[in-house]
mmCIF file of C-alpha atoms in Angstrom:
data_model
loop_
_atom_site.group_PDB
_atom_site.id
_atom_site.type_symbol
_atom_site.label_atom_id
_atom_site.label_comp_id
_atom_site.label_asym_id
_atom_site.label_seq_id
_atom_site.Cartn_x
_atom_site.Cartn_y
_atom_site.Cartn_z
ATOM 1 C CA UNK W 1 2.750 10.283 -4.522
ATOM 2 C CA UNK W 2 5.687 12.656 -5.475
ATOM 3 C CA UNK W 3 6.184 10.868 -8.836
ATOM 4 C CA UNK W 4 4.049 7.882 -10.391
ATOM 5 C CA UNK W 5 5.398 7.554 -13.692
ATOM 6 C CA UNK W 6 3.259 4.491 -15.833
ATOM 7 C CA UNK W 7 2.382 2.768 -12.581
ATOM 8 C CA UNK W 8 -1.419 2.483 -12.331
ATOM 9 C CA UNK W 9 -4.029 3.125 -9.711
ATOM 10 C CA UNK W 10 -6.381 0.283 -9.269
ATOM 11 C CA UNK W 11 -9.675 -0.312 -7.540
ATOM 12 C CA UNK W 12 -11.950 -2.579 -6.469
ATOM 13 C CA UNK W 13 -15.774 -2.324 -6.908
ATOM 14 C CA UNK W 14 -17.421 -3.362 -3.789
ATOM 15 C CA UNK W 15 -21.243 -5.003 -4.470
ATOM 16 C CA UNK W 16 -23.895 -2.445 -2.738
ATOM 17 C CA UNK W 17 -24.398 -5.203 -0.366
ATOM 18 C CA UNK W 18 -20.527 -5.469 0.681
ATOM 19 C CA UNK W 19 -20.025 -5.123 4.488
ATOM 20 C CA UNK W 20 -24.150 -4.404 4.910
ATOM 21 C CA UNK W 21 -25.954 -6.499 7.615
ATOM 22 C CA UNK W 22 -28.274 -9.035 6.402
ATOM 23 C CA UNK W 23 -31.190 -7.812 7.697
ATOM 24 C CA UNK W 24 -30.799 -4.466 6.068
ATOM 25 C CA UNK W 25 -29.978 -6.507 2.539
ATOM 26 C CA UNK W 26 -32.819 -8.317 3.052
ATOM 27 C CA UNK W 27 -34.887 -5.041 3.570
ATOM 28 C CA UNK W 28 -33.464 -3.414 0.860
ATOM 29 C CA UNK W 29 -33.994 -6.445 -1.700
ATOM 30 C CA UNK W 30 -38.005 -6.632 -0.600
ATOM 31 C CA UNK W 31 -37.716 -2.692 -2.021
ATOM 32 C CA UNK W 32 -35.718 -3.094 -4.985
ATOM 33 C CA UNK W 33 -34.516 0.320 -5.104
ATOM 34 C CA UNK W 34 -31.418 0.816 -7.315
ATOM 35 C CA UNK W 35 -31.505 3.976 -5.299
ATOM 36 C CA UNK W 36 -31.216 2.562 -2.262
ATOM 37 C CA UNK W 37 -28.642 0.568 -3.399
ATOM 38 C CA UNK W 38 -26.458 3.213 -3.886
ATOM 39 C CA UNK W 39 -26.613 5.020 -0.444
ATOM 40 C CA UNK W 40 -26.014 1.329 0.724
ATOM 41 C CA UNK W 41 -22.899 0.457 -0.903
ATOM 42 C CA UNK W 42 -19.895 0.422 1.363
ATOM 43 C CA UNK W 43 -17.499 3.381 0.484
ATOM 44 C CA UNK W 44 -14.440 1.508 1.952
ATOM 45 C CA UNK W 45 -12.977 -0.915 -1.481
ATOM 46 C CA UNK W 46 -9.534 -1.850 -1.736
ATOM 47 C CA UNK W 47 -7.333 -0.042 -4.243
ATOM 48 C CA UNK W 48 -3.945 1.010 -4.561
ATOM 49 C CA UNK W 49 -1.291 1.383 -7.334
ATOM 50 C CA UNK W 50 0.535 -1.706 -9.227
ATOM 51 C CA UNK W 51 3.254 -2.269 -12.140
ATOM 52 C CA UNK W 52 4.746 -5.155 -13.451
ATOM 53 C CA UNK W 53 7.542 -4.021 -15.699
ATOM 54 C CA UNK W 54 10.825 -2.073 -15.510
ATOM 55 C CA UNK W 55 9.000 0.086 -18.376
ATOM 56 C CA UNK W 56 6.522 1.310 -15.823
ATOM 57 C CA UNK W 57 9.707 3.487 -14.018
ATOM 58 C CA UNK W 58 9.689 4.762 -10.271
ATOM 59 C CA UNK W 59 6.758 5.182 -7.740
ATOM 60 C CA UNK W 60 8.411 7.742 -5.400
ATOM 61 C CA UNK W 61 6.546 8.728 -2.342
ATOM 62 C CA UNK W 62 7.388 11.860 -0.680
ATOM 63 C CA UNK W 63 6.672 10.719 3.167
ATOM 64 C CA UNK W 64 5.821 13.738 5.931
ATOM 65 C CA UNK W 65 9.197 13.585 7.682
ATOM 66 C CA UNK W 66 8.324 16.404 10.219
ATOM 67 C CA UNK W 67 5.358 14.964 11.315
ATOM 68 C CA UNK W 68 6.861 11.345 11.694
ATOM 69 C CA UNK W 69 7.189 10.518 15.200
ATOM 70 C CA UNK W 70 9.509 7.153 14.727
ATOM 71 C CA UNK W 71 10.544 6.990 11.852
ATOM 72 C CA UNK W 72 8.560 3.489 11.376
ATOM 73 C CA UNK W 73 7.757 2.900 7.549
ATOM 74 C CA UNK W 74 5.445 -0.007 6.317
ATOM 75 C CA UNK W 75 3.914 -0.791 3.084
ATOM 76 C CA UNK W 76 1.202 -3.382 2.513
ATOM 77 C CA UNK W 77 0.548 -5.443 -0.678
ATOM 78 C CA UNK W 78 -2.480 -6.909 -2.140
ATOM 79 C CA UNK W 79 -4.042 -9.196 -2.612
ATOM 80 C CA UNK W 80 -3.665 -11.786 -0.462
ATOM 81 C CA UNK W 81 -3.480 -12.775 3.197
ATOM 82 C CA UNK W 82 0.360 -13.636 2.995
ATOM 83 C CA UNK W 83 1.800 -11.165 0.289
ATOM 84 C CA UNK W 84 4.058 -8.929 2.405
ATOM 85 C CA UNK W 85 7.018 -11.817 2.287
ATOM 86 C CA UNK W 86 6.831 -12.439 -1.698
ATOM 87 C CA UNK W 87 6.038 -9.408 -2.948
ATOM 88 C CA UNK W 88 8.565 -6.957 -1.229
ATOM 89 C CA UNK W 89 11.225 -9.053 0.920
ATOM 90 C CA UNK W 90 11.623 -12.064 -1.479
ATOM 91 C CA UNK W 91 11.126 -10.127 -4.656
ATOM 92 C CA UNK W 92 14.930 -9.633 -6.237
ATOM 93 C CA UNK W 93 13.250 -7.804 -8.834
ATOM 94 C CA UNK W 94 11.630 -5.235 -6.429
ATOM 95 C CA UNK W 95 14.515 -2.439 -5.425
ATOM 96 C CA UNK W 96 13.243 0.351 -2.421
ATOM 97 C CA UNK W 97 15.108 3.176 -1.425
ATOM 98 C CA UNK W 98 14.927 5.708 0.880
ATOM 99 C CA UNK W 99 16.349 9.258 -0.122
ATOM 100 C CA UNK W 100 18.689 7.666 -3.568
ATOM 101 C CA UNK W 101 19.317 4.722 -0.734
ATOM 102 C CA UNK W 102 18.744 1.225 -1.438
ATOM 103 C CA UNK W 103 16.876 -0.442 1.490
ATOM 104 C CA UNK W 104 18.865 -3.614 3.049
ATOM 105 C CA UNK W 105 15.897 -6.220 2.751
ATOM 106 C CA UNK W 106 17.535 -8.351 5.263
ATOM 107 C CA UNK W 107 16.658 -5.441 7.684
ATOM 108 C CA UNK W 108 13.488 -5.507 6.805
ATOM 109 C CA UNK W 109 10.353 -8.038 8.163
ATOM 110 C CA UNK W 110 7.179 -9.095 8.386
ATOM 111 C CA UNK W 111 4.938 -6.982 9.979
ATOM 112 C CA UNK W 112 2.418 -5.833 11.637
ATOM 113 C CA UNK W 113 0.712 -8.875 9.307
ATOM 114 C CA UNK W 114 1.371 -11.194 6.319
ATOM 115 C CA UNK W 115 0.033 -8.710 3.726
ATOM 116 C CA UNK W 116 2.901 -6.056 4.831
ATOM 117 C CA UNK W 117 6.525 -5.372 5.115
ATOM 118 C CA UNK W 118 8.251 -3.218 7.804
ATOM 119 C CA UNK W 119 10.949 -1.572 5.320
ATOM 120 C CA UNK W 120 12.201 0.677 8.263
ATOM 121 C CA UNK W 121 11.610 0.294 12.275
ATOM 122 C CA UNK W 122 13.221 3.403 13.501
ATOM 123 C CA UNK W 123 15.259 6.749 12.277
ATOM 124 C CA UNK W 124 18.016 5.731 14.042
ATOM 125 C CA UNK W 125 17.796 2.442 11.649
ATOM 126 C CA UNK W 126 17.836 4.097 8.054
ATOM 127 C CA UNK W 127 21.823 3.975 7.904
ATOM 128 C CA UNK W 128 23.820 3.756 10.753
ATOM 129 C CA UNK W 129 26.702 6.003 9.253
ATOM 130 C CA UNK W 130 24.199 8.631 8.563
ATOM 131 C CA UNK W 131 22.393 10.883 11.565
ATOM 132 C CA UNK W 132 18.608 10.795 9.801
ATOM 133 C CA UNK W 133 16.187 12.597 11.285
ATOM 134 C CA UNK W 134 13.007 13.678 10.864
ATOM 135 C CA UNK W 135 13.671 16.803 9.716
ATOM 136 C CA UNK W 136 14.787 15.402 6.663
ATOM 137 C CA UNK W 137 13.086 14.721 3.243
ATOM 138 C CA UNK W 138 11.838 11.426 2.797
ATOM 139 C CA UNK W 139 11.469 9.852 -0.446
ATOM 140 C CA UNK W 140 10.654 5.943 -1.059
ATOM 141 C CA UNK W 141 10.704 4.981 -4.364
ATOM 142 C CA UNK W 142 9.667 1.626 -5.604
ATOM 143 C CA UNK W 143 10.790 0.536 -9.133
ATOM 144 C CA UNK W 144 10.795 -2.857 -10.890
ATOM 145 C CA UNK W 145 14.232 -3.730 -11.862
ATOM 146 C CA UNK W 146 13.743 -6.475 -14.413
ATOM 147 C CA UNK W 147 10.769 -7.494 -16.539
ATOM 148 C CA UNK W 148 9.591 -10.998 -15.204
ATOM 149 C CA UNK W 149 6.149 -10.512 -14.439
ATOM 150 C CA UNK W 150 5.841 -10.263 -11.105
ATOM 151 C CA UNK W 151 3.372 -7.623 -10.164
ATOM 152 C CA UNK W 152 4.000 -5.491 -6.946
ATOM 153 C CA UNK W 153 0.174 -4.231 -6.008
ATOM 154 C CA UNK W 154 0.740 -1.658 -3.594
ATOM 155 C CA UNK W 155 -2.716 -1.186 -1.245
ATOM 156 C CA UNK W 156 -0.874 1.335 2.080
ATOM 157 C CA UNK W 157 2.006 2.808 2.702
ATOM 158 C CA UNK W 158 1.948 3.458 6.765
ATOM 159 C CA UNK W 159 4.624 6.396 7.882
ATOM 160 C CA UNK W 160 4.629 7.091 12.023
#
């Protein structure tokens, strides 16, 4: 994150028992070992970073150009199976750009499952008056234009 302004990093707690087998729970339970519970617990959670309001400003990324291969840029939502549609393509009050660039949402889709939106497919897709490449800084910014509520939860941002 190149610039987060008030939007706020979120996290779930996972139970120490989250994505254990049940025969080591059960193990575990017969011992009733608070320490045990905690070398246990599941390190993967979901988290990301959310906002709701203009007031909460820009979320600008700064994405590793160089090292991009395809220029393929995804974000995924949360949480949800099916937020990638409502929260980023069908959300007016959502605005992405790309370097000072407002996205074209009707560019974007679906992909590679409900919870995320591809917001760019290829380099040669950014702008087709402009010669990107991937030599190039890349900024996305998010920012909520209007304040109606609508929270955008932000859980990956996928560059390739």
């Amino acid at each position: 994150v190149q610039t987060q302004n008030e939007w706020k990093i979120w996290k779930q707690n996972n139970n120490w028992a989250y994505e254990v087998g049940k025969k080591d729970i059960a193990l575990f339970k017969r011992w009733n070992d608070e320490e045990w519970y905690q070398k246990c617990t599941h390190l993967d959670a979901c988290g990301g970073i959310t906002a709701s309001d203009s007031s909460q400003g820009e979320l600008v990324f700064e994405l590793p150009a160089s090292k991009m291969t395809t220029g393929l840029i995804i974000v995924c939502g949360c949480c949800g199976k099916k937020v990638g549609e409502d929260m980023f393509l069908k959300n007016e009050n959502l605005e992405i750009k790309l370097n000072g660039k407002v996205l074209n949402k009707s560019k974007m889709d679906v992909y590679p499952n409900a919870k995320c939106a591809r917001l760019v497919k290829a380099f040669k897709d950014f702008d087709e008056d402009s010669d990107i490449s991937k030599e190039d800084e890349f900024l996305l910014s998010f920012n909520i234009l209007d304040d109606n509520g609508q929270e955008v939860k932000i859980s990956h941002l996928i560059a390739l």
